Amino acid sequence: MCSSDLEANVDIDTNLYRVMVSNQGANVRSWMLKKYRGNDGKLLELINTSAGSKIDPPMSLYFPAQKPASDLNHAAWKQTVDPDGLGVTFEFSDGHTAARKTFRFQKNSYLSQMTAEVRVDGKPIPAMLDWRAGFGDLTIPSPSSDEQVLYFDVAQNKLFTNTVGSLKNGNLTAGGNFSFAGMADKYFAAVFLPTESSAMQVATLKDKARTPADQAEVDFPSLAVSDGEVNHFEVFVGPKDLNLLKSLNPKMEQVVDFGWFSFLAKPLFLLVNWFNGSFIHNFGWSIVIVTVAINFALFPMKLSNMKSMRKMQALKPQIDAINSKYKGISMRDPKAQEKNQEVMDLYKKHGVNPMGGCVPMLLQIPFFIAFYKVFMVSVEMRGASWLWVSDLSQPEHLAIRILPVVMVASQFFMQKMTPQPNTDPAQQKMMMFMPLIFGYMFYRFPSGLVLYYLTSNLVNMGQQWFFNHTETAQQAALSVEPPKRKNGRK
């Protein structure tokens, strides 16, 4: 039934992607998403086109046991294109081996339908559909570190993932009732959903290949799946959009991995996404609004800390007196403990938290980690722009990145506005270097994360200015008893 040994490609063009399938192996040679671009600025190609001829293209056949004599992944198949141009049927026969594949795509959906079966002398043999040697945005440096094979076990109600590190002892296989199985990188996924039975076989394979960005070959996790003698799959190939995944299968939203901080990261993302979709229509300004709301929600706790810091500033003369009393003693001297106890008793008497200066930073850390995770996994943030920032999920594409520089300046202003009760020159010097250390760290962080932190600083500055100009600040200072003079008068 092989009409020709010549390669004949079929281009499937939809509103969302462009797919090229070939009769040589009845597999897919290109899968480009129209609404997304790779790190090279071109339309995103999800297939590793640099893998080389030794590795079979996606949707080739993988045989876990018996392998037919004919090399089906390189043989010429007879192809029949559907009248509307959105589907292709491939057939092969050499008298002993017979095989059939169908591909059916949709004009406005990332979901497609695929079937595959192989028979030898009329009897079906196990055959799996695979996706090998890389998936997703392969134009970034070291893409293999972000890639994984995943499957959802219905019995355990749990998503399992395999990475390159999981393959130290060779290929892995799993079988059971799975809702889906697939490949994923940080922002995109290729997921196979069984249509006739949830009983699936999943193989995680290891391939060595180079990529368009890296010339040296590296190890990739690869996927092979089957749901019976005749494979019937719905296949989702597209962005890890939370709402889109959930609409296909409620369990598929777990493909977006918010990590161990998901209890905060996911609500933050949903809140920012809601503001963006319902009102603002810009992720940058949505982040600003959510950040302002968070800081005002935390203001009661910060107000208590501001009072404590003002009291510590007012207690400075008494702290200086204690330091003078124990001047010259070493840290190992038993009197050093007496000195610390006097200081702590003084703080306790006036309701001062000596760690109060760390509270604003400690309050921000959970949200900082959560936002960091949001930018690492949310495809909605990928490519989102704000003012001069072209992509909030990446550092600014400027010679000098403006947001980190402004953030460092805001840190210095915050220090000037905040009461500084500590008189230790060494500690004061260290505190002066803190904004520069933060600037060095944030210079490489996603722009959206820097925008969050900068906005928090600006709100904190406004709240500190407001506190400094209220009677509450004066009352906090006056509530501290001034030191007594030797003549008994205050």
CSV table of C-alpha atoms in Angstrom, one decimal:
chain,number,residue,atom,x,y,z
A,1,MET,CA,0.0,0.0,0.0
A,2,CYS,CA,3.0,2.2,-0.1
A,3,SER,CA,2.3,4.4,-3.1
A,4,SER,CA,5.8,6.1,-3.1
A,5,ASP,CA,9.1,6.2,-1.4
A,6,LEU,CA,9.3,9.9,-1.8
A,7,GLU,CA,8.7,12.1,1.2
A,8,ALA,CA,5.4,14.0,1.2
A,9,ASN,CA,4.6,16.5,3.9
A,10,VAL,CA,1.2,17.8,4.9
A,11,ASP,CA,0.8,21.2,6.5
A,12,ILE,CA,-2.1,21.6,9.0
A,13,ASP,CA,-2.8,25.2,9.6
A,14,THR,CA,-5.2,26.3,12.4
A,15,ASN,CA,-5.8,29.5,14.2
A,16,LEU,CA,-3.6,28.4,17.1
A,17,TYR,CA,-0.8,26.3,15.6
A,18,ARG,CA,0.8,25.0,12.4
A,19,VAL,CA,1.7,21.3,12.3
A,20,MET,CA,3.7,19.5,9.6
A,21,VAL,CA,3.3,15.7,9.3
A,22,SER,CA,5.2,13.4,7.0
A,23,ASN,CA,4.4,10.2,5.2
A,24,GLN,CA,8.0,9.0,6.0
A,25,GLY,CA,7.3,7.4,9.3
A,26,ALA,CA,3.8,8.9,9.6
A,27,ASN,CA,5.0,11.3,12.3
A,28,VAL,CA,5.2,15.0,13.1
A,29,ARG,CA,8.1,17.1,11.9
A,30,SER,CA,7.0,20.5,13.2
A,31,TRP,CA,4.6,21.9,15.7
A,32,MET,CA,4.6,25.7,15.9
A,33,LEU,CA,2.4,27.7,18.2
A,34,LYS,CA,1.2,31.0,16.6
A,35,LYS,CA,0.5,33.0,19.8
A,36,TYR,CA,3.8,32.3,21.5
A,37,ARG,CA,7.4,33.0,20.6
A,38,GLY,CA,10.6,31.3,21.6
A,39,ASN,CA,13.6,32.9,23.3
A,40,ASP,CA,14.9,33.6,19.8
A,41,GLY,CA,11.9,35.8,19.0
A,42,LYS,CA,10.5,33.4,16.3
A,43,LEU,CA,7.3,31.5,16.5
A,44,LEU,CA,7.6,28.8,19.1
A,45,GLU,CA,8.6,25.5,17.7
A,46,LEU,CA,7.8,22.7,20.3
A,47,ILE,CA,9.8,20.0,18.6
A,48,ASN,CA,13.6,19.7,18.9
A,49,THR,CA,14.4,20.1,15.2
A,50,SER,CA,18.1,19.9,16.0
A,51,ALA,CA,17.9,16.4,17.5
A,52,GLY,CA,19.2,14.7,14.4
A,53,SER,CA,18.1,11.7,12.3
A,54,LYS,CA,19.0,9.1,14.9
A,55,ILE,CA,16.1,10.1,17.1
A,56,ASP,CA,12.6,9.5,15.8
A,57,PRO,CA,10.3,12.6,15.5
A,58,PRO,CA,7.2,13.0,17.7
A,59,MET,CA,4.3,10.6,17.2
A,60,SER,CA,6.6,7.8,16.0
A,61,LEU,CA,6.0,4.3,17.2
A,62,TYR,CA,7.9,2.8,20.2
A,63,PHE,CA,7.8,-0.9,20.7
A,64,PRO,CA,8.3,-2.0,24.3
A,65,ALA,CA,8.5,-5.7,23.3
A,66,GLN,CA,8.0,-7.3,19.9
A,67,LYS,CA,9.3,-5.1,17.0
A,68,PRO,CA,8.1,-5.7,13.4
A,69,ALA,CA,10.6,-6.4,10.7
A,70,SER,CA,9.8,-3.2,8.8
A,71,ASP,CA,11.1,0.0,10.2
A,72,LEU,CA,7.7,1.8,10.4
A,73,ASN,CA,9.3,5.1,11.7
A,74,HIS,CA,11.2,5.5,8.5
A,75,ALA,CA,9.1,3.7,5.9
A,76,ALA,CA,6.9,5.4,3.4
A,77,TRP,CA,3.2,5.3,4.4
A,78,LYS,CA,0.2,5.9,2.2
A,79,GLN,CA,-1.5,9.1,3.3
A,80,THR,CA,-5.0,10.4,2.8
A,81,VAL,CA,-5.7,14.0,3.7
A,82,ASP,CA,-9.2,14.9,5.0
A,83,PRO,CA,-11.3,17.2,2.7
A,84,ASP,CA,-11.1,20.1,5.1
A,85,GLY,CA,-7.4,19.8,5.5
A,86,LEU,CA,-7.5,19.3,9.2
A,87,GLY,CA,-6.8,15.6,9.3
A,88,VAL,CA,-4.6,12.9,7.8
A,89,THR,CA,-4.9,9.1,7.7
A,90,PHE,CA,-1.7,7.0,7.2
A,91,GLU,CA,-1.6,3.3,6.3
A,92,PHE,CA,1.2,0.8,5.8
A,93,SER,CA,1.4,-2.8,4.7
A,94,ASP,CA,4.2,-5.0,3.6
A,95,GLY,CA,2.3,-8.3,3.5
A,96,HIS,CA,3.1,-9.2,7.1
A,97,THR,CA,3.0,-5.9,9.0
A,98,ALA,CA,0.0,-3.7,8.8
A,99,ALA,CA,-0.3,-0.3,10.5
A,100,ARG,CA,-2.6,2.6,10.6
A,101,LYS,CA,-2.4,6.1,12.2
A,102,THR,CA,-4.9,9.0,12.1
A,103,PHE,CA,-4.4,12.6,13.0
A,104,ARG,CA,-7.4,15.0,13.4
A,105,PHE,CA,-6.9,18.6,14.4
A,106,GLN,CA,-9.3,21.4,15.3
A,107,LYS,CA,-9.4,25.0,13.9
A,108,ASN,CA,-9.8,26.7,17.3
A,109,SER,CA,-8.6,24.3,19.9
A,110,TYR,CA,-5.2,22.9,21.2
A,111,LEU,CA,-6.9,19.5,21.4
A,112,SER,CA,-6.5,17.0,18.7
A,113,GLN,CA,-7.4,13.3,18.2
A,114,MET,CA,-4.9,10.5,17.3
A,115,THR,CA,-5.1,6.8,16.8
A,116,ALA,CA,-2.4,4.2,16.1
A,117,GLU,CA,-2.4,0.4,15.8
A,118,VAL,CA,0.1,-2.2,14.4
A,119,ARG,CA,-0.6,-5.8,13.4
A,120,VAL,CA,1.8,-8.6,12.5
A,121,ASP,CA,0.2,-11.4,10.5
A,122,GLY,CA,-3.2,-10.1,11.6
A,123,LYS,CA,-2.4,-10.0,15.3
A,124,PRO,CA,-2.1,-6.7,17.2
A,125,ILE,CA,1.3,-6.0,18.9
A,126,PRO,CA,2.0,-3.4,21.6
A,127,ALA,CA,2.9,-0.1,20.1
A,128,MET,CA,3.2,3.2,21.9
A,129,LEU,CA,3.2,6.8,20.6
A,130,ASP,CA,6.2,8.8,21.6
A,131,TRP,CA,7.6,12.3,22.0
A,132,ARG,CA,11.4,12.3,22.2
A,133,ALA,CA,14.5,14.4,22.6
A,134,GLY,CA,13.0,17.6,24.0
A,135,PHE,CA,9.7,19.5,24.1
A,136,GLY,CA,8.7,23.2,24.6
A,137,ASP,CA,10.9,26.2,24.2
A,138,LEU,CA,14.2,24.7,23.2
A,139,THR,CA,15.8,28.0,22.3
A,140,ILE,CA,16.6,28.8,26.0
A,141,PRO,CA,19.9,27.7,27.5
A,142,SER,CA,19.8,24.2,29.1
A,143,PRO,CA,16.1,23.4,28.4
A,144,SER,CA,16.4,19.8,29.6
A,145,SER,CA,16.6,21.0,33.3
A,146,ASP,CA,13.0,22.2,33.0
A,147,GLU,CA,11.5,19.2,31.2
A,148,GLN,CA,9.6,16.3,32.8
A,149,VAL,CA,7.4,13.3,32.0
A,150,LEU,CA,4.2,13.3,34.0
A,151,TYR,CA,1.1,11.1,34.6
A,152,PHE,CA,-1.8,11.3,37.0
A,153,ASP,CA,-2.7,8.0,38.8
A,154,VAL,CA,-6.4,7.8,39.5
A,155,ALA,CA,-6.1,5.2,42.3
A,156,GLN,CA,-3.6,7.3,44.3
A,157,ASN,CA,-5.1,10.6,43.2
A,158,LYS,CA,-1.6,11.9,42.6
A,159,LEU,CA,0.5,13.4,39.9
A,160,PHE,CA,3.8,11.7,39.3
A,161,THR,CA,6.8,13.3,37.5
A,162,ASN,CA,10.0,11.9,36.1
A,163,THR,CA,13.0,14.1,35.1
A,164,VAL,CA,16.5,13.2,33.7
A,165,GLY,CA,17.6,12.7,37.3
A,166,SER,CA,15.0,9.9,37.6
A,167,LEU,CA,16.7,7.9,34.9
A,168,LYS,CA,20.0,7.2,36.5
A,169,ASN,CA,19.3,3.5,36.5
A,170,GLY,CA,17.7,3.3,33.0
A,171,ASN,CA,14.3,3.8,31.5
A,172,LEU,CA,11.2,3.8,33.7
A,173,THR,CA,7.8,2.2,33.0
A,174,ALA,CA,4.5,2.6,34.8
A,175,GLY,CA,1.0,1.2,34.2
A,176,GLY,CA,-2.4,1.8,35.7
A,177,ASN,CA,-5.5,3.8,35.5
A,178,PHE,CA,-4.2,7.2,34.5
A,179,SER,CA,-6.3,10.3,33.7
A,180,PHE,CA,-3.5,11.6,31.4
A,181,ALA,CA,0.2,11.4,30.7
A,182,GLY,CA,2.5,13.7,28.9
A,183,MET,CA,5.6,15.9,28.5
A,184,ALA,CA,6.0,19.4,30.0
A,185,ASP,CA,8.5,22.2,30.4
A,186,LYS,CA,7.9,25.4,32.5
A,187,TYR,CA,5.2,26.9,30.3
A,188,PHE,CA,4.0,24.3,27.8
A,189,ALA,CA,2.7,20.7,27.8
A,190,ALA,CA,1.9,17.8,25.4
A,191,VAL,CA,-0.7,15.7,27.2
A,192,PHE,CA,-2.3,12.4,26.1
A,193,LEU,CA,-5.8,11.8,27.4
A,194,PRO,CA,-7.2,8.2,26.8
A,195,THR,CA,-10.7,8.2,25.3
A,196,GLU,CA,-11.8,4.6,25.5
A,197,SER,CA,-10.1,3.3,28.7
A,198,SER,CA,-8.1,4.9,31.5
A,199,ALA,CA,-5.7,1.9,31.6
A,200,MET,CA,-2.4,3.3,30.2
A,201,GLN,CA,1.2,2.3,29.9
A,202,VAL,CA,3.8,5.1,30.3
A,203,ALA,CA,7.5,4.8,29.5
A,204,THR,CA,10.0,7.4,30.5
A,205,LEU,CA,13.0,7.2,28.2
A,206,LYS,CA,16.3,9.0,28.0
A,207,ASP,CA,17.7,10.5,24.9
A,208,LYS,CA,20.8,12.5,24.2
A,209,ALA,CA,20.5,15.4,21.8
A,210,ARG,CA,21.6,18.9,21.1
A,211,THR,CA,19.2,21.9,20.8
A,212,PRO,CA,19.0,25.0,18.7
A,213,ALA,CA,20.5,27.0,21.6
A,214,ASP,CA,23.1,24.4,22.8
A,215,GLN,CA,25.4,22.6,20.4
A,216,ALA,CA,26.6,20.1,23.0
A,217,GLU,CA,24.4,17.0,23.5
A,218,VAL,CA,22.6,16.7,26.8
A,219,ASP,CA,20.2,14.1,28.3
A,220,PHE,CA,16.5,14.6,27.9
A,221,PRO,CA,13.5,12.8,29.4
A,222,SER,CA,11.3,11.4,26.7
A,223,LEU,CA,7.8,9.9,26.6
A,224,ALA,CA,6.0,6.9,25.2
A,225,VAL,CA,2.3,6.1,25.9
A,226,SER,CA,-0.3,3.5,25.1
A,227,ASP,CA,-3.8,2.8,26.1
A,228,GLY,CA,-4.4,-0.6,24.6
A,229,GLU,CA,-3.9,-2.6,21.4
A,230,VAL,CA,-5.4,0.3,19.4
A,231,ASN,CA,-4.4,3.6,20.8
A,232,HIS,CA,-7.2,6.2,21.0
A,233,PHE,CA,-6.0,9.6,22.4
A,234,GLU,CA,-7.1,13.1,22.7
A,235,VAL,CA,-3.9,15.1,22.6
A,236,PHE,CA,-3.4,18.6,24.1
A,237,VAL,CA,-0.4,20.4,22.9
A,238,GLY,CA,-0.2,24.0,24.0
A,239,PRO,CA,0.3,26.5,26.9
A,240,LYS,CA,-0.1,25.5,30.5
A,241,ASP,CA,-3.0,27.9,30.9
A,242,LEU,CA,-4.6,27.1,34.2
A,243,ASN,CA,-8.2,27.7,33.1
A,244,LEU,CA,-7.7,25.9,29.8
A,245,LEU,CA,-6.2,22.8,31.4
A,246,LYS,CA,-8.9,22.7,34.0
A,247,SER,CA,-11.6,22.8,31.4
A,248,LEU,CA,-10.2,19.7,29.7
A,249,ASN,CA,-9.8,17.7,32.9
A,250,PRO,CA,-10.0,19.1,36.5
A,251,LYS,CA,-6.9,17.1,37.4
A,252,MET,CA,-4.8,18.7,34.6
A,253,GLU,CA,-4.5,22.0,36.5
A,254,GLN,CA,-1.8,20.1,38.6
A,255,VAL,CA,0.4,20.2,35.5
A,256,VAL,CA,1.0,23.8,36.6
A,257,ASP,CA,3.3,23.2,39.5
A,258,PHE,CA,3.3,26.0,42.1
A,259,GLY,CA,5.5,24.0,44.3
A,260,TRP,CA,5.4,23.6,48.1
A,261,PHE,CA,4.3,27.2,48.4
A,262,SER,CA,1.2,26.6,46.3
A,263,PHE,CA,-1.1,27.5,49.2
A,264,LEU,CA,0.0,31.2,48.7
A,265,ALA,CA,1.4,31.2,45.1
A,266,LYS,CA,-1.8,29.9,43.5
A,267,PRO,CA,-4.2,32.3,45.2
A,268,LEU,CA,-1.8,35.2,44.3
A,269,PHE,CA,-1.8,34.1,40.7
A,270,LEU,CA,-5.6,33.8,40.6
A,271,LEU,CA,-6.0,37.2,42.1
A,272,VAL,CA,-3.6,38.9,39.7
A,273,ASN,CA,-5.1,37.0,36.8
A,274,TRP,CA,-8.6,38.1,37.9
A,275,PHE,CA,-7.6,41.7,38.0
A,276,ASN,CA,-5.9,41.4,34.7
A,277,GLY,CA,-8.9,39.7,33.0
A,278,SER,CA,-11.7,41.6,34.6
A,279,PHE,CA,-10.5,45.2,35.0
A,280,ILE,CA,-6.9,46.2,34.3
A,281,HIS,CA,-6.0,44.1,31.2
A,282,ASN,CA,-2.3,44.5,32.0
A,283,PHE,CA,-0.4,42.1,34.3
A,284,GLY,CA,2.1,44.8,35.4
A,285,TRP,CA,-0.5,47.1,36.8
A,286,SER,CA,-2.4,44.1,38.2
A,287,ILE,CA,0.7,43.2,40.1
A,288,VAL,CA,1.0,46.7,41.4
A,289,ILE,CA,-2.7,46.8,42.6
A,290,VAL,CA,-2.4,43.4,44.3
A,291,THR,CA,0.8,44.4,46.0
A,292,VAL,CA,-0.7,47.6,47.3
A,293,ALA,CA,-3.7,45.6,48.7
A,294,ILE,CA,-1.3,43.1,50.4
A,295,ASN,CA,0.7,45.8,52.1
A,296,PHE,CA,-2.4,47.6,53.4
A,297,ALA,CA,-3.8,44.3,54.6
A,298,LEU,CA,-0.5,43.8,56.6
A,299,PHE,CA,-0.5,47.4,57.8
A,300,PRO,CA,-1.8,46.6,61.3
A,301,MET,CA,1.1,44.3,62.0
A,302,LYS,CA,3.5,46.8,60.5
A,303,LEU,CA,2.0,49.6,62.6
A,304,SER,CA,2.8,47.6,65.8
A,305,ASN,CA,6.4,47.2,64.5
A,306,MET,CA,6.7,51.0,63.8
A,307,LYS,CA,5.6,51.8,67.4
A,308,SER,CA,8.2,49.3,68.7
A,309,MET,CA,11.0,50.8,66.5
A,310,ARG,CA,10.1,54.4,67.7
A,311,LYS,CA,10.3,53.2,71.3
A,312,MET,CA,13.7,51.6,70.6
A,313,GLN,CA,14.9,55.0,69.2
A,314,ALA,CA,13.6,56.7,72.4
A,315,LEU,CA,15.3,54.2,74.6
A,316,LYS,CA,18.7,54.8,73.0
A,317,PRO,CA,20.0,57.0,75.8
A,318,GLN,CA,19.2,54.2,78.3
A,319,ILE,CA,20.8,51.6,76.1
A,320,ASP,CA,23.9,53.8,75.8
A,321,ALA,CA,24.0,54.1,79.6
A,322,ILE,CA,24.0,50.3,79.9
A,323,ASN,CA,26.7,50.0,77.2
A,324,SER,CA,28.8,52.5,79.1
A,325,LYS,CA,28.3,50.7,82.3
A,326,TYR,CA,29.7,47.5,80.8
A,327,LYS,CA,32.3,49.1,78.5
A,328,GLY,CA,35.3,47.1,77.7
A,329,ILE,CA,34.1,43.7,78.7
A,330,SER,CA,34.5,40.8,76.2
A,331,MET,CA,31.8,38.6,74.9
A,332,ARG,CA,33.1,35.7,77.0
A,333,ASP,CA,33.0,37.7,80.2
A,334,PRO,CA,30.2,36.5,82.5
A,335,LYS,CA,29.1,40.2,82.9
A,336,ALA,CA,28.2,40.2,79.2
A,337,GLN,CA,25.2,38.1,80.1
A,338,GLU,CA,24.2,40.6,82.8
A,339,LYS,CA,24.4,43.4,80.2
A,340,ASN,CA,22.2,41.5,77.8
A,341,GLN,CA,19.7,40.7,80.5
A,342,GLU,CA,19.5,44.4,81.5
A,343,VAL,CA,18.8,45.4,77.9
A,344,MET,CA,16.2,42.7,77.5
A,345,ASP,CA,14.5,43.7,80.8
A,346,LEU,CA,14.4,47.3,79.5
A,347,TYR,CA,12.8,46.2,76.2
A,348,LYS,CA,10.3,44.0,78.1
A,349,LYS,CA,9.4,46.8,80.5
A,350,HIS,CA,8.4,49.1,77.6
A,351,GLY,CA,6.9,46.4,75.3
A,352,VAL,CA,9.6,46.6,72.7
A,353,ASN,CA,10.4,43.8,70.2
A,354,PRO,CA,14.2,43.9,69.6
A,355,MET,CA,13.7,42.0,66.3
A,356,GLY,CA,11.1,44.5,65.1
A,357,GLY,CA,13.4,45.9,62.4
A,358,CYS,CA,13.3,42.6,60.6
A,359,VAL,CA,9.5,42.4,60.6
A,360,PRO,CA,8.8,44.2,57.3
A,361,MET,CA,11.3,42.0,55.5
A,362,LEU,CA,9.9,38.8,57.2
A,363,LEU,CA,6.4,39.8,56.2
A,364,GLN,CA,7.5,40.1,52.5
A,365,ILE,CA,9.4,36.8,52.3
A,366,PRO,CA,6.4,34.5,51.9
A,367,PHE,CA,4.9,36.7,49.2
A,368,PHE,CA,8.3,37.1,47.5
A,369,ILE,CA,8.7,33.3,47.3
A,370,ALA,CA,5.1,32.9,46.1
A,371,PHE,CA,5.5,35.5,43.4
A,372,TYR,CA,8.8,34.1,42.3
A,373,LYS,CA,7.1,30.7,41.7
A,374,VAL,CA,4.2,32.4,39.8
A,375,PHE,CA,6.6,33.9,37.3
A,376,MET,CA,8.5,30.6,37.0
A,377,VAL,CA,5.4,28.5,36.0
A,378,SER,CA,2.6,30.8,34.8
A,379,VAL,CA,2.5,31.0,31.0
A,380,GLU,CA,0.1,33.9,31.3
A,381,MET,CA,3.0,36.0,32.6
A,382,ARG,CA,5.3,34.8,29.9
A,383,GLY,CA,5.7,37.7,27.4
A,384,ALA,CA,3.4,40.0,29.4
A,385,SER,CA,4.5,43.6,29.0
A,386,TRP,CA,4.4,46.7,31.3
A,387,LEU,CA,5.5,50.1,30.2
A,388,TRP,CA,9.1,49.7,29.0
A,389,VAL,CA,9.3,46.0,30.2
A,390,SER,CA,8.7,43.6,27.3
A,391,ASP,CA,8.5,40.4,29.4
A,392,LEU,CA,7.6,40.4,33.1
A,393,SER,CA,8.8,36.8,33.4
A,394,GLN,CA,12.4,37.8,32.5
A,395,PRO,CA,14.9,40.5,33.5
A,396,GLU,CA,14.6,43.7,31.6
A,397,HIS,CA,16.2,43.6,28.1
A,398,LEU,CA,18.1,46.9,28.7
A,399,ALA,CA,21.8,47.7,29.1
A,400,ILE,CA,21.0,49.1,32.5
A,401,ARG,CA,17.9,47.6,34.1
A,402,ILE,CA,15.8,50.4,35.5
A,403,LEU,CA,13.6,48.5,38.0
A,404,PRO,CA,16.4,47.0,40.1
A,405,VAL,CA,18.2,50.4,40.2
A,406,VAL,CA,15.1,52.2,41.4
A,407,MET,CA,14.4,49.4,43.9
A,408,VAL,CA,17.9,49.9,45.4
A,409,ALA,CA,17.2,53.7,45.7
A,410,SER,CA,13.9,53.0,47.4
A,411,GLN,CA,15.7,50.7,49.9
A,412,PHE,CA,18.1,53.5,50.8
A,413,PHE,CA,15.2,56.0,51.3
A,414,MET,CA,13.4,53.4,53.5
A,415,GLN,CA,16.5,53.2,55.7
A,416,LYS,CA,16.6,57.0,56.1
A,417,MET,CA,12.9,57.1,57.0
A,418,THR,CA,12.9,54.2,59.5
A,419,PRO,CA,14.1,54.9,63.1
A,420,GLN,CA,17.6,53.5,63.6
A,421,PRO,CA,18.1,52.7,67.3
A,422,ASN,CA,21.3,50.7,66.7
A,423,THR,CA,24.5,52.7,67.3
A,424,ASP,CA,27.0,49.9,66.5
A,425,PRO,CA,29.0,51.2,63.6
A,426,ALA,CA,29.7,47.8,62.2
A,427,GLN,CA,26.0,46.9,62.1
A,428,GLN,CA,25.1,50.3,60.6
A,429,LYS,CA,27.7,49.8,57.9
A,430,MET,CA,26.3,46.4,57.1
A,431,MET,CA,22.8,47.8,56.9
A,432,MET,CA,24.0,50.4,54.4
A,433,PHE,CA,25.3,47.6,52.2
A,434,MET,CA,22.0,45.7,52.3
A,435,PRO,CA,20.3,47.6,49.4
A,436,LEU,CA,23.3,46.9,47.2
A,437,ILE,CA,23.2,43.2,48.1
A,438,PHE,CA,19.5,43.1,47.3
A,439,GLY,CA,20.1,45.0,44.0
A,440,TYR,CA,22.7,42.5,42.9
A,441,MET,CA,20.3,39.6,43.6
A,442,PHE,CA,17.3,41.3,42.0
A,443,TYR,CA,19.2,42.3,38.9
A,444,ARG,CA,18.8,38.8,37.6
A,445,PHE,CA,15.3,38.2,38.8
A,446,PRO,CA,12.1,38.4,36.6
A,447,SER,CA,11.0,42.0,36.1
A,448,GLY,CA,7.6,41.2,37.5
A,449,LEU,CA,9.2,40.1,40.8
A,450,VAL,CA,11.3,43.3,41.0
A,451,LEU,CA,8.1,45.3,40.3
A,452,TYR,CA,6.4,43.6,43.2
A,453,TYR,CA,9.3,44.3,45.6
A,454,LEU,CA,9.7,47.9,44.4
A,455,THR,CA,5.9,48.5,44.8
A,456,SER,CA,6.1,47.1,48.3
A,457,ASN,CA,9.0,49.5,49.2
A,458,LEU,CA,7.1,52.5,47.8
A,459,VAL,CA,4.0,51.6,49.8
A,460,ASN,CA,6.1,51.0,53.0
A,461,MET,CA,7.7,54.4,52.5
A,462,GLY,CA,4.3,56.0,52.3
A,463,GLN,CA,3.1,54.2,55.4
A,464,GLN,CA,6.3,55.1,57.3
A,465,TRP,CA,5.9,58.7,56.3
A,466,PHE,CA,2.3,58.7,57.4
A,467,PHE,CA,3.3,57.1,60.8
A,468,ASN,CA,6.1,59.6,61.3
A,469,HIS,CA,3.7,62.5,61.0
A,470,THR,CA,1.0,61.2,63.4
A,471,GLU,CA,0.5,61.6,67.1
A,472,THR,CA,0.9,57.8,67.4
A,473,ALA,CA,4.6,58.1,66.7
A,474,GLN,CA,5.0,60.8,69.3
A,475,GLN,CA,3.0,58.9,71.9
A,476,ALA,CA,5.1,55.8,71.3
A,477,ALA,CA,8.3,57.9,72.0
A,478,LEU,CA,6.8,59.7,75.1
A,479,SER,CA,5.6,56.4,76.6
A,480,VAL,CA,9.2,55.5,77.2
A,481,GLU,CA,10.5,56.7,80.6
A,482,PRO,CA,13.6,58.9,80.2
A,483,PRO,CA,16.7,57.9,82.2
A,484,LYS,CA,17.0,59.3,85.7
A,485,ARG,CA,19.8,61.7,86.6
A,486,LYS,CA,22.0,61.1,89.6
A,487,ASN,CA,20.3,63.9,91.7
A,488,GLY,CA,17.1,61.9,91.5
A,489,ARG,CA,15.3,64.2,89.0
A,490,LYS,CA,14.2,63.0,85.6
